[in-house]
Structures are given as C-alpha cells and as structure tokens.
mmCIF file of C-alpha atoms and ligand atoms in Angstrom:
data_model
loop_
_atom_site.group_PDB
_atom_site.id
_atom_site.type_symbol
_atom_site.label_atom_id
_atom_site.label_comp_id
_atom_site.label_asym_id
_atom_site.label_seq_id
_atom_site.Cartn_x
_atom_site.Cartn_y
_atom_site.Cartn_z
ATOM 1 C CA MET A 2 31.867 96.188 76.881
ATOM 2 C CA ILE A 3 28.619 98.138 77.137
ATOM 3 C CA ARG A 4 27.530 99.122 80.646
ATOM 4 C CA ALA A 5 24.458 100.953 81.914
ATOM 5 C CA ARG A 6 25.372 104.145 83.744
ATOM 6 C CA ILE A 7 23.110 106.365 85.792
ATOM 7 C CA ALA A 8 22.733 109.662 83.939
ATOM 8 C CA GLY A 9 20.148 111.227 86.257
ATOM 9 C CA THR A 10 18.106 110.640 89.392
ATOM 10 C CA GLY A 11 14.807 112.115 90.554
ATOM 11 C CA SER A 12 12.199 111.697 93.242
ATOM 12 C CA CYS A 13 8.821 113.015 94.262
ATOM 13 C CA MET A 14 7.260 112.799 97.698
ATOM 14 C CA PRO A 15 3.693 113.927 98.395
ATOM 15 C CA GLU A 16 3.475 117.161 100.370
ATOM 16 C CA LYS A 17 1.254 115.876 103.152
ATOM 17 C CA VAL A 18 3.234 114.743 106.209
ATOM 18 C CA MET A 19 1.674 112.289 108.661
ATOM 19 C CA THR A 20 3.555 112.103 111.960
ATOM 20 C CA ASN A 21 3.468 109.392 114.607
ATOM 21 C CA PHE A 22 1.498 111.847 116.744
ATOM 22 C CA ASP A 23 -1.158 111.992 114.011
ATOM 23 C CA LEU A 24 -1.285 108.167 114.133
ATOM 24 C CA GLU A 25 -1.766 108.238 117.913
ATOM 25 C CA LYS A 26 -5.158 109.771 117.149
ATOM 26 C CA LEU A 27 -6.117 106.995 114.719
ATOM 27 C CA VAL A 28 -4.972 103.752 116.381
ATOM 28 C CA ASP A 29 -3.830 102.491 119.767
ATOM 29 C CA THR A 30 -0.145 103.351 119.369
ATOM 30 C CA THR A 31 2.461 105.816 120.598
ATOM 31 C CA ASN A 32 5.248 107.826 119.008
ATOM 32 C CA ASP A 33 7.642 106.062 121.391
ATOM 33 C CA TRP A 34 6.576 102.573 120.299
ATOM 34 C CA ILE A 35 6.884 103.389 116.589
ATOM 35 C CA VAL A 36 10.269 105.117 116.923
ATOM 36 C CA THR A 37 11.722 102.393 119.150
ATOM 37 C CA ARG A 38 10.519 99.459 117.021
ATOM 38 C CA THR A 39 10.937 100.963 113.546
ATOM 39 C CA GLY A 40 12.857 104.263 113.612
ATOM 40 C CA ILE A 41 9.992 105.883 111.684
ATOM 41 C CA LYS A 42 8.950 109.394 112.775
ATOM 42 C CA GLU A 43 6.778 110.489 109.862
ATOM 43 C CA ARG A 44 5.663 109.461 106.383
ATOM 44 C CA ARG A 45 4.161 111.176 103.306
ATOM 45 C CA ILE A 46 0.588 110.559 102.171
ATOM 46 C CA ALA A 47 -0.684 111.212 98.630
ATOM 47 C CA ALA A 48 -3.397 113.855 98.347
ATOM 48 C CA GLU A 49 -6.872 112.988 97.137
ATOM 49 C CA GLY A 50 -6.632 112.817 93.361
ATOM 50 C CA GLU A 51 -2.853 112.285 93.441
ATOM 51 C CA PHE A 52 -2.031 108.878 91.969
ATOM 52 C CA THR A 53 0.971 106.600 91.655
ATOM 53 C CA SER A 54 1.367 107.712 88.021
ATOM 54 C CA ASP A 55 1.528 111.384 89.119
ATOM 55 C CA LEU A 56 4.330 110.759 91.616
ATOM 56 C CA ALA A 57 6.136 108.530 89.095
ATOM 57 C CA THR A 58 5.850 111.131 86.334
ATOM 58 C CA ARG A 59 7.288 113.919 88.508
ATOM 59 C CA ALA A 60 10.164 111.726 89.699
ATOM 60 C CA ALA A 61 10.897 110.734 86.083
ATOM 61 C CA GLU A 62 10.784 114.357 84.871
ATOM 62 C CA ARG A 63 13.355 115.316 87.509
ATOM 63 C CA ALA A 64 15.631 112.406 86.549
ATOM 64 C CA LEU A 65 15.375 113.308 82.833
ATOM 65 C CA GLU A 66 16.094 116.944 83.607
ATOM 66 C CA MET A 67 19.235 116.023 85.548
ATOM 67 C CA ALA A 68 20.347 113.711 82.739
ATOM 68 C CA GLY A 69 19.682 116.395 80.120
ATOM 69 C CA ILE A 70 17.898 113.778 78.031
ATOM 70 C CA PRO A 71 14.564 114.503 76.319
ATOM 71 C CA ALA A 72 11.762 112.003 76.991
ATOM 72 C CA SER A 73 11.589 111.264 73.243
ATOM 73 C CA GLU A 74 15.021 109.568 73.434
ATOM 74 C CA ILE A 75 13.930 106.982 76.025
ATOM 75 C CA ASP A 76 13.704 103.434 74.598
ATOM 76 C CA LEU A 77 12.106 101.695 77.588
ATOM 77 C CA ILE A 78 10.239 102.575 80.792
ATOM 78 C CA VAL A 79 10.147 99.983 83.593
ATOM 79 C CA LEU A 80 8.027 100.846 86.620
ATOM 80 C CA GLY A 81 8.091 98.782 89.814
ATOM 81 C CA THR A 82 4.856 99.096 91.775
ATOM 82 C CA VAL A 83 2.221 97.146 93.716
ATOM 83 C CA THR A 84 -0.143 100.123 93.810
ATOM 84 C CA GLY A 85 -0.618 100.966 90.146
ATOM 85 C CA ASP A 86 -3.432 103.280 89.069
ATOM 86 C CA TYR A 87 -5.377 100.396 87.467
ATOM 87 C CA PRO A 88 -5.147 96.583 87.550
ATOM 88 C CA TRP A 89 -4.304 97.131 83.878
ATOM 89 C CA PRO A 90 -3.132 98.675 81.649
ATOM 90 C CA SER A 91 0.188 99.456 83.225
ATOM 91 C CA THR A 92 0.982 102.622 85.141
ATOM 92 C CA ALA A 93 4.182 102.719 83.060
ATOM 93 C CA CYS A 94 2.035 103.390 79.962
ATOM 94 C CA ILE A 95 0.329 106.292 81.762
ATOM 95 C CA VAL A 96 3.744 107.708 82.662
ATOM 96 C CA GLN A 97 4.940 107.224 79.079
ATOM 97 C CA ASN A 98 2.019 109.292 77.848
ATOM 98 C CA ASN A 99 2.475 111.954 80.556
ATOM 99 C CA LEU A 100 6.144 112.352 79.631
ATOM 100 C CA GLY A 101 5.577 112.258 75.879
ATOM 101 C CA ALA A 102 8.104 109.414 75.668
ATOM 102 C CA LYS A 103 6.710 108.376 72.287
ATOM 103 C CA ASN A 104 9.575 106.085 71.297
ATOM 104 C CA ALA A 105 9.579 104.039 74.513
ATOM 105 C CA TYR A 106 7.765 100.834 75.244
ATOM 106 C CA ALA A 107 6.634 100.627 78.840
ATOM 107 C CA TYR A 108 5.685 98.005 81.379
ATOM 108 C CA ASP A 109 5.040 97.563 85.114
ATOM 109 C CA LEU A 110 7.008 95.100 87.150
ATOM 110 C CA SER A 111 5.514 93.407 90.205
ATOM 111 C CA ALA A 112 8.195 92.517 92.742
ATOM 112 C CA ALA A 113 6.897 94.503 95.747
ATOM 113 C CA CYS A 114 9.703 96.288 97.613
ATOM 114 C CA SER A 115 12.314 94.775 95.253
ATOM 115 C CA GLY A 116 10.495 96.260 92.226
ATOM 116 C CA PHE A 117 13.004 99.036 91.562
ATOM 117 C CA LEU A 118 16.051 96.752 91.741
ATOM 118 C CA TYR A 119 14.347 94.100 89.600
ATOM 119 C CA GLY A 120 13.705 96.949 87.130
ATOM 120 C CA LEU A 121 17.345 98.010 87.280
ATOM 121 C CA GLY A 122 18.359 94.404 86.563
ATOM 122 C CA CYS A 123 16.057 94.162 83.513
ATOM 123 C CA ALA A 124 17.143 97.582 82.253
ATOM 124 C CA SER A 125 20.827 96.761 82.659
ATOM 125 C CA ASP A 126 20.394 93.503 80.685
ATOM 126 C CA PHE A 127 18.419 95.410 78.009
ATOM 127 C CA ILE A 128 21.222 97.941 77.576
ATOM 128 C CA GLN A 129 24.027 95.366 77.701
ATOM 129 C CA SER A 130 22.288 93.311 75.021
ATOM 130 C CA GLY A 131 22.452 96.346 72.721
ATOM 131 C CA ARG A 132 18.677 96.405 72.271
ATOM 132 C CA GLY A 133 18.387 100.041 73.385
ATOM 133 C CA LYS A 134 20.454 102.826 74.879
ATOM 134 C CA LYS A 135 18.296 104.842 77.276
ATOM 135 C CA VAL A 136 15.951 103.533 79.960
ATOM 136 C CA LEU A 137 13.845 105.060 82.701
ATOM 137 C CA VAL A 138 13.543 102.870 85.795
ATOM 138 C CA ILE A 139 10.967 103.992 88.348
ATOM 139 C CA GLY A 140 9.741 102.799 91.751
ATOM 140 C CA ALA A 141 6.441 104.429 92.731
ATOM 141 C CA GLU A 142 3.757 103.676 95.303
ATOM 142 C CA THR A 143 0.653 104.999 97.000
ATOM 143 C CA LEU A 144 0.564 102.341 99.716
ATOM 144 C CA SER A 145 -1.652 104.557 101.882
ATOM 145 C CA ARG A 146 -4.542 103.435 99.644
ATOM 146 C CA ILE A 147 -4.170 99.750 100.556
ATOM 147 C CA LEU A 148 -3.496 100.193 104.281
ATOM 148 C CA ASP A 149 -6.022 99.320 106.949
ATOM 149 C CA TRP A 150 -5.983 102.533 108.990
ATOM 150 C CA THR A 151 -7.471 100.650 111.953
ATOM 151 C CA ASP A 152 -4.636 98.057 112.064
ATOM 152 C CA ARG A 153 -1.748 99.368 114.182
ATOM 153 C CA ASN A 154 0.413 96.394 113.134
ATOM 154 C CA THR A 155 0.697 97.689 109.567
ATOM 155 C CA CYS A 156 -0.554 101.265 109.105
ATOM 156 C CA VAL A 157 2.322 102.840 111.047
ATOM 157 C CA LEU A 158 4.984 101.326 108.791
ATOM 158 C CA PHE A 159 4.303 102.521 105.264
ATOM 159 C CA GLY A 160 4.123 105.690 103.165
ATOM 160 C CA ASP A 161 3.820 107.031 99.613
ATOM 161 C CA GLY A 162 6.470 108.291 97.175
ATOM 162 C CA ALA A 163 8.370 107.771 93.942
ATOM 163 C CA GLY A 164 11.953 107.699 92.700
ATOM 164 C CA ALA A 165 13.464 107.277 89.252
ATOM 165 C CA VAL A 166 16.755 106.923 87.427
ATOM 166 C CA VAL A 167 17.711 107.411 83.787
ATOM 167 C CA LEU A 168 20.144 104.770 82.566
ATOM 168 C CA GLU A 169 22.191 105.216 79.422
ATOM 169 C CA ALA A 170 24.593 102.964 77.554
ATOM 170 C CA ALA A 171 28.279 103.664 78.079
ATOM 171 C CA GLU A 172 30.798 101.900 75.772
ATOM 172 C CA ASN A 173 34.010 100.461 77.247
ATOM 173 C CA SER A 174 33.202 101.911 80.624
ATOM 174 C CA GLU A 175 34.749 100.911 83.950
ATOM 175 C CA THR A 176 31.929 102.720 85.731
ATOM 176 C CA GLY A 177 28.171 102.183 85.823
ATOM 177 C CA LEU A 178 26.171 99.144 86.891
ATOM 178 C CA LEU A 179 28.739 96.451 87.739
ATOM 179 C CA SER A 180 26.240 93.751 88.708
ATOM 180 C CA THR A 181 22.631 92.997 89.515
ATOM 181 C CA HIS A 182 21.290 89.931 91.325
ATOM 182 C CA MET A 183 17.668 88.881 91.799
ATOM 183 C CA HIS A 184 15.978 86.089 93.779
ATOM 184 C CA SER A 185 12.439 84.941 94.643
ATOM 185 C CA ASP A 186 10.807 82.420 96.971
ATOM 186 C CA GLY A 187 7.047 82.143 96.473
ATOM 187 C CA SER A 188 6.607 79.807 99.440
ATOM 188 C CA TYR A 189 6.461 82.874 101.724
ATOM 189 C CA LEU A 190 3.563 84.500 99.864
ATOM 190 C CA ASP A 191 1.120 84.756 102.756
ATOM 191 C CA LEU A 192 3.522 86.470 105.170
ATOM 192 C CA LEU A 193 3.192 89.707 103.189
ATOM 193 C CA TYR A 194 0.479 90.188 100.588
ATOM 194 C CA GLN A 195 -2.800 91.744 99.518
ATOM 195 C CA PRO A 196 -5.488 89.011 99.438
ATOM 196 C CA GLY A 197 -8.048 90.919 97.293
ATOM 197 C CA PHE A 198 -9.026 91.960 94.710
ATOM 198 C CA GLY A 199 -7.219 90.068 92.000
ATOM 199 C CA THR A 200 -8.958 87.354 89.996
ATOM 200 C CA ARG A 201 -8.463 84.849 92.858
ATOM 201 C CA MET A 202 -10.679 86.951 95.090
ATOM 202 C CA MET A 203 -12.891 89.238 93.032
ATOM 203 C CA PRO A 204 -14.454 92.354 94.617
ATOM 204 C CA SER A 205 -17.449 91.541 96.808
ATOM 205 C CA VAL A 206 -19.341 93.150 99.671
ATOM 206 C CA GLN A 207 -17.987 90.457 101.993
ATOM 207 C CA GLY A 208 -14.457 91.098 100.752
ATOM 208 C CA VAL A 209 -14.796 94.806 101.452
ATOM 209 C CA GLU A 210 -16.287 94.162 104.890
ATOM 210 C CA THR A 211 -13.456 91.792 105.874
ATOM 211 C CA GLY A 212 -10.752 94.154 104.627
ATOM 212 C CA ALA A 213 -9.459 91.797 101.918
ATOM 213 C CA PHE A 214 -8.176 94.759 99.917
ATOM 214 C CA PHE A 215 -5.712 95.734 102.640
ATOM 215 C CA LEU A 216 -2.041 94.825 102.937
ATOM 216 C CA LYS A 217 -1.562 91.886 105.337
ATOM 217 C CA MET A 218 1.693 91.089 107.067
ATOM 218 C CA GLN A 219 3.163 88.855 109.754
ATOM 219 C CA GLY A 220 5.761 91.372 110.868
ATOM 220 C CA ASN A 221 7.872 89.157 113.111
ATOM 221 C CA GLU A 222 8.379 86.464 110.487
ATOM 222 C CA VAL A 223 9.042 89.013 107.737
ATOM 223 C CA PHE A 224 11.645 90.697 109.925
ATOM 224 C CA LYS A 225 13.766 87.560 110.287
ATOM 225 C CA VAL A 226 13.752 86.620 106.607
ATOM 226 C CA ALA A 227 14.341 90.242 105.590
ATOM 227 C CA VAL A 228 17.557 90.490 107.602
ATOM 228 C CA ARG A 229 18.782 87.123 106.330
ATOM 229 C CA SER A 230 17.968 87.867 102.688
ATOM 230 C CA LEU A 231 19.404 91.392 102.710
ATOM 231 C CA THR A 232 22.586 90.004 104.254
ATOM 232 C CA ASP A 233 22.853 87.226 101.662
ATOM 233 C CA ILE A 234 22.142 89.444 98.652
ATOM 234 C CA SER A 235 24.617 92.087 99.835
ATOM 235 C CA ASN A 236 27.358 89.521 100.379
ATOM 236 C CA GLU A 237 26.576 87.992 96.975
ATOM 237 C CA ALA A 238 27.022 91.394 95.277
ATOM 238 C CA LEU A 239 30.297 92.078 97.109
ATOM 239 C CA ALA A 240 31.714 88.641 96.283
ATOM 240 C CA ALA A 241 30.706 88.852 92.604
ATOM 241 C CA ASN A 242 32.729 92.051 92.290
ATOM 242 C CA ASN A 243 35.666 90.987 94.477
ATOM 243 C CA LEU A 244 34.883 93.764 96.926
ATOM 244 C CA SER A 245 34.607 93.871 100.687
ATOM 245 C CA ALA A 246 32.470 96.081 102.909
ATOM 246 C CA GLU A 247 35.198 98.705 103.297
ATOM 247 C CA ASP A 248 35.267 99.242 99.506
ATOM 248 C CA ILE A 249 31.672 100.532 99.594
ATOM 249 C CA ALA A 250 31.268 104.314 99.809
ATOM 250 C CA LEU A 251 27.521 104.123 100.359
ATOM 251 C CA PHE A 252 25.176 101.250 101.178
ATOM 252 C CA ILE A 253 21.514 101.977 100.422
ATOM 253 C CA PRO A 254 19.342 99.166 101.756
ATOM 254 C CA HIS A 255 15.573 99.036 101.344
ATOM 255 C CA GLN A 256 14.182 101.385 103.997
ATOM 256 C CA ALA A 257 11.648 99.181 105.812
ATOM 257 C CA ASN A 258 12.656 99.488 109.428
ATOM 258 C CA LYS A 259 15.752 100.981 111.090
ATOM 259 C CA ARG A 260 16.274 97.786 113.096
ATOM 260 C CA ILE A 261 16.366 95.727 109.887
ATOM 261 C CA LEU A 262 18.909 98.149 108.392
ATOM 262 C CA GLU A 263 21.098 98.073 111.497
ATOM 263 C CA ALA A 264 20.987 94.286 111.832
ATOM 264 C CA THR A 265 21.875 93.844 108.151
ATOM 265 C CA ALA A 266 24.665 96.439 108.251
ATOM 266 C CA LYS A 267 26.185 94.741 111.298
ATOM 267 C CA ARG A 268 26.127 91.318 109.649
ATOM 268 C CA ILE A 269 27.851 92.539 106.491
ATOM 269 C CA LYS A 270 30.324 94.607 108.546
ATOM 270 C CA MET A 271 29.191 97.959 107.173
ATOM 271 C CA LYS A 272 29.877 100.954 109.433
ATOM 272 C CA GLU A 273 27.065 103.317 110.432
ATOM 273 C CA GLU A 274 28.498 106.163 108.315
ATOM 274 C CA GLN A 275 28.397 103.947 105.193
ATOM 275 C CA VAL A 276 24.648 103.313 105.466
ATOM 276 C CA TYR A 277 22.084 105.734 104.029
ATOM 277 C CA VAL A 278 18.992 106.044 106.209
ATOM 278 C CA ASN A 279 15.854 108.101 105.554
ATOM 279 C CA VAL A 280 13.235 105.683 106.910
ATOM 280 C CA HIS A 281 12.586 108.119 109.797
ATOM 281 C CA ARG A 282 11.202 110.658 107.296
ATOM 282 C CA TYR A 283 9.270 108.475 104.855
ATOM 283 C CA GLY A 284 8.584 105.050 106.395
ATOM 284 C CA ASN A 285 8.538 102.116 103.995
ATOM 285 C CA THR A 286 7.555 103.284 100.498
ATOM 286 C CA SER A 287 8.136 99.803 99.000
ATOM 287 C CA SER A 288 9.669 100.005 95.492
ATOM 288 C CA ALA A 289 10.323 103.748 95.943
ATOM 289 C CA THR A 290 12.656 103.586 98.967
ATOM 290 C CA ILE A 291 15.895 102.917 97.089
ATOM 291 C CA PRO A 292 15.527 105.363 94.155
ATOM 292 C CA VAL A 293 14.338 108.089 96.552
ATOM 293 C CA ALA A 294 17.353 107.528 98.832
ATOM 294 C CA LEU A 295 19.697 107.367 95.833
ATOM 295 C CA ASP A 296 18.331 110.660 94.523
ATOM 296 C CA GLU A 297 18.673 112.326 97.924
ATOM 297 C CA ALA A 298 22.258 111.089 98.312
ATOM 298 C CA ASN A 299 23.105 112.175 94.761
ATOM 299 C CA ARG A 300 21.631 115.668 95.137
ATOM 300 C CA ALA A 301 23.354 116.057 98.517
ATOM 301 C CA GLY A 302 26.708 115.448 96.768
ATOM 302 C CA LEU A 303 27.403 112.249 98.723
ATOM 303 C CA LEU A 304 28.349 110.271 95.593
ATOM 304 C CA LYS A 305 31.716 110.859 93.903
ATOM 305 C CA VAL A 306 33.070 109.477 90.634
ATOM 306 C CA ASP A 307 34.394 105.898 91.133
ATOM 307 C CA ASP A 308 32.527 105.454 94.434
ATOM 308 C CA ASN A 309 31.105 101.958 94.863
ATOM 309 C CA VAL A 310 27.428 102.087 95.802
ATOM 310 C CA LEU A 311 25.598 98.977 96.993
ATOM 311 C CA LEU A 312 21.803 98.784 96.764
ATOM 312 C CA SER A 313 19.916 95.872 98.409
ATOM 313 C CA ALA A 314 16.184 95.241 98.606
ATOM 314 C CA PHE A 315 13.760 92.755 100.091
ATOM 315 C CA GLY A 316 9.996 92.500 99.653
ATOM 316 C CA GLY A 317 6.775 90.558 99.305
ATOM 317 C CA GLY A 318 6.845 87.393 97.228
ATOM 318 C CA PHE A 319 9.368 87.014 98.796
ATOM 319 C CA THR A 320 11.736 88.795 96.441
ATOM 320 C CA TRP A 321 15.210 90.145 97.093
ATOM 321 C CA ALA A 322 17.728 91.859 94.859
ATOM 322 C CA SER A 323 20.929 93.895 94.712
ATOM 323 C CA ALA A 324 22.801 96.229 92.412
ATOM 324 C CA LEU A 325 26.421 97.312 92.634
ATOM 325 C CA ILE A 326 27.186 100.621 90.935
ATOM 326 C CA ARG A 327 30.508 102.316 90.301
ATOM 327 C CA TRP A 328 29.395 105.917 90.265
ATOM 328 C CA SER A 329 30.189 108.101 87.256
HETATM 329 N N1 COA B 428 1.805 100.376 118.478
HETATM 330 C C1 COA B 428 1.804 99.772 119.670
HETATM 331 N N2 COA B 428 1.880 98.435 119.805
HETATM 332 C C2 COA B 428 1.947 97.708 118.698
HETATM 333 C C3 COA B 428 1.955 98.270 117.395
HETATM 334 C C4 COA B 428 1.855 99.683 117.329
HETATM 335 N N3 COA B 428 1.859 100.322 116.150
HETATM 336 N N4 COA B 428 2.035 97.288 116.483
HETATM 337 C C5 COA B 428 2.107 96.134 117.161
HETATM 338 N N5 COA B 428 2.044 96.376 118.491
HETATM 339 C C6 COA B 428 2.072 95.414 119.585
HETATM 340 C C7 COA B 428 1.632 94.040 119.169
HETATM 341 O O1 COA B 428 0.235 93.960 119.176
HETATM 342 C C8 COA B 428 2.288 93.201 120.216
HETATM 343 O O2 COA B 428 1.486 93.234 121.354
HETATM 344 P P1 COA B 428 1.271 91.913 122.259
HETATM 345 O O3 COA B 428 2.645 91.533 122.724
HETATM 346 O O4 COA B 428 0.365 92.401 123.333
HETATM 347 O O5 COA B 428 0.671 90.916 121.324
HETATM 348 C C9 COA B 428 3.587 93.943 120.554
HETATM 349 O O6 COA B 428 3.405 95.268 120.035
HETATM 350 C C10 COA B 428 4.824 93.341 119.974
HETATM 351 O O7 COA B 428 4.577 93.041 118.633
HETATM 352 P P2 COA B 428 5.689 92.409 117.755
HETATM 353 O O8 COA B 428 5.100 92.101 116.411
HETATM 354 O O9 COA B 428 6.389 91.309 118.465
HETATM 355 O O10 COA B 428 6.719 93.626 117.655
HETATM 356 P P3 COA B 428 8.061 93.684 116.883
HETATM 357 O O11 COA B 428 9.151 94.108 117.761
HETATM 358 O O12 COA B 428 8.289 92.476 116.022
HETATM 359 O O13 COA B 428 7.796 94.886 115.865
HETATM 360 C C11 COA B 428 7.235 95.258 113.572
HETATM 361 C C12 COA B 428 6.748 94.790 114.942
HETATM 362 C C13 COA B 428 6.091 95.144 112.590
HETATM 363 C C14 COA B 428 7.679 96.706 113.692
HETATM 364 C C15 COA B 428 8.431 94.393 113.144
HETATM 365 O O14 COA B 428 8.111 93.033 113.265
HETATM 366 C C16 COA B 428 8.836 94.655 111.717
HETATM 367 O O15 COA B 428 9.305 95.727 111.400
HETATM 368 N N6 COA B 428 8.730 93.642 110.837
HETATM 369 C C17 COA B 428 9.098 93.793 109.455
HETATM 370 C C18 COA B 428 8.058 94.564 108.730
HETATM 371 C C19 COA B 428 8.527 95.018 107.401
HETATM 372 O O16 COA B 428 9.501 95.703 107.312
HETATM 373 N N7 COA B 428 7.805 94.646 106.357
HETATM 374 C C20 COA B 428 8.069 95.030 105.020
HETATM 375 C C21 COA B 428 9.230 94.291 104.516
HETATM 376 S S1 COA B 428 9.541 94.777 102.891
#
C-alpha cells in the first residue's frame, strides 16, 4: 500500500511582533481581557510589501531543505489560503514560480482555517492514487490585511504566517498519513466570512466606507460550533484508526483560542501535556496554524518515529477536518 509520509516541515513568521499592549493603543481593549478570553499575548504582522506568497515561499523552501528534495521533483503544490495575493491567478502558482518547481501543477484551496488539512487530504489521495510522488502542502495567510483595526471583537484574534510540509510516497509503509477526514456545512456562512469584494459584492466606494472588505465574525456562535466540530472530527479520526486518546503522542488542534483548545482537549480526554499550544505567540493564523505548530514541534524534537500525531481544524464555511499521522 502506498502512503504519504512527511519528509520535511517548514514555517515562516513575519518579523514584526504586535503585542496586546500595542493593541491597547488602537482599540478599547486590555491585555488582561485578551489573555483571559483567548490566551493570545502577541501575533506577527507582515511588513509592507511582504505578501502571502512570500511567507508561503519561505516556509516551502525550509520544508524542501529539511526533506532534501529539490523543488524540480515536486509534482503538485496545494496552498490553503483566504488571503491570496490576487483574486486570481492562484498564490500557489506564484509560489511555484518562486521555487522554480517547474514540474509541479499548483492550485489554491479555499477552506479558511481548515485549508491546510483539506490540502493534506487532497495530497494524500493524490499520492495514494499513484498519480504523483511528491507534494508540497502549504497554509499561508496575511489576515492583518483584511482585519478592521477599529473592531476590538476581531482584530485582537488574528495574525499572519505560513507553514508547509513536503509529502512523499512511501511503499508498503506502516507510517505516514493514516487517515484524513473533511466536512463542510455552508449553512453557517455568515457567522464567519468576508462580505466583499468577490463578484457578489464588487468593490465600491460604499463598500469601502462600510468596511465590507473586512473579516466579520459572530464570535460566541463560532466558539460553540468550533468546540463541537473539533471534538467530533478528533473522535472520528481516533475511531477510524482504532486508537484512543492515550495512544496520541501529540495533538495539534487549530490554534484559534486557548479556551477552544482546552474545551476540545477535555472533551476528547486529551491531557494538557499531549496538546501543542502556540496561540499565545501567534494568535489565529487561519490555515497556517497547524503546519506552523507541526514544524515547531518537529524542529524541537517532540516527534519520534511511530508517534501518533492528531491534527484537527475548524474554520469558516464552516469547514472542519482532521489528519492522523504515524510519524516517520
Ligand atoms: N476587549 C475588550 N472587550 C471586548 C473585546 C476586546 N478585544 N472584544 C469583545 N469585547 C467585549 C464585548 O463587546 C462584550 O461586551 P458587552 O458584554 O458589553 O457586549 C464582552 O466583551 C463579551 O463579549 P463576548 O463575545 O461574549 O466574549 P467571549 O467570552 O465570547 O469572547 C471571543 C469573545 C471572540 C474571544 C470568543 O467568542 C471566541 O474566541 N470565539 C471564537 C472566535 C474564533 O476562534 N474564530 C475563528 C474560528 S476558526
């Protein structure tokens, strides 16, 4: 049986740090409120002239370097993002060109915060089908560009960043990606979305004046569904692999809010030391949270051969997804 295994991980965070104390100067908020309600202490903000494709390219270069695989050997690039450089063509094509990955075809995938795990699912199916052997999966965002910096309900929660993995085909392997699961429910669209400027609401002076370009969210409602969906998708992944919570060496949930992580971990009976948390340093970077955390954990030596690693995400759409990896 062919399985996709992770051959390398990489990430890239912008240099500029914005702390909660910096936000106190912008909106009516406090460090205390943000830390208590979200666990977030600081986030990274892309510099002027630094785009989603730049962060994605650097994360991908680091993953390729770790894998020891030249960009020319990549068959496919899948990039999860809701903040691509252009409405079209895809940011994945820009990254392909930046990397010189001349033999890859490349596309963006729009699944909000589940974008990276949706990408992992597509890439795993691609490899298992025998269609190609080496895939770059990237999650990259510059959410700071679509935040309303006068809205304390949203601007304190998000940040910029990118993470990537290189997948390669492994024949008759007991390790690698054991399962991926993906779900959507479009009936929740307006709890978390960006009203403009797609073709439903084209750019206009009125649209700009009413902030239609900014991310909109009903935080309370999102919170409840996020905990429920992350719990369900995590249990689904465990059951599909005949595993229980204690068999998981590391659980990396989407880093949206520490309270969401803690509530989910409690429901699936995961102990605090099993859960990877970096939301305090980066906030919610949407599709980038999981590959960034995976790269940090990998480079810190937290992942050993045969460790079971559970990844679970939830995001706008709504979308939710999981991946269970036996580390190699
Ligand atoms: N600073 C200070 N006060 C703030 C604030 C801020 N940054 N943001 C909101 N408030 C206020 C609200 O205006 C409200 O005031 P009111 O009671 O006078 O109306 C009060 O705090 C409580 O707001 P509420 O929305 O009930 O707080 P909460 O405990 O639900 O926390 C979130 C708000 C946004 C942190 C929380 O709902 C959340 O994390 N939701 C999920 C968001 C998310 O992760 N989205 C992405 C999913 S992929």
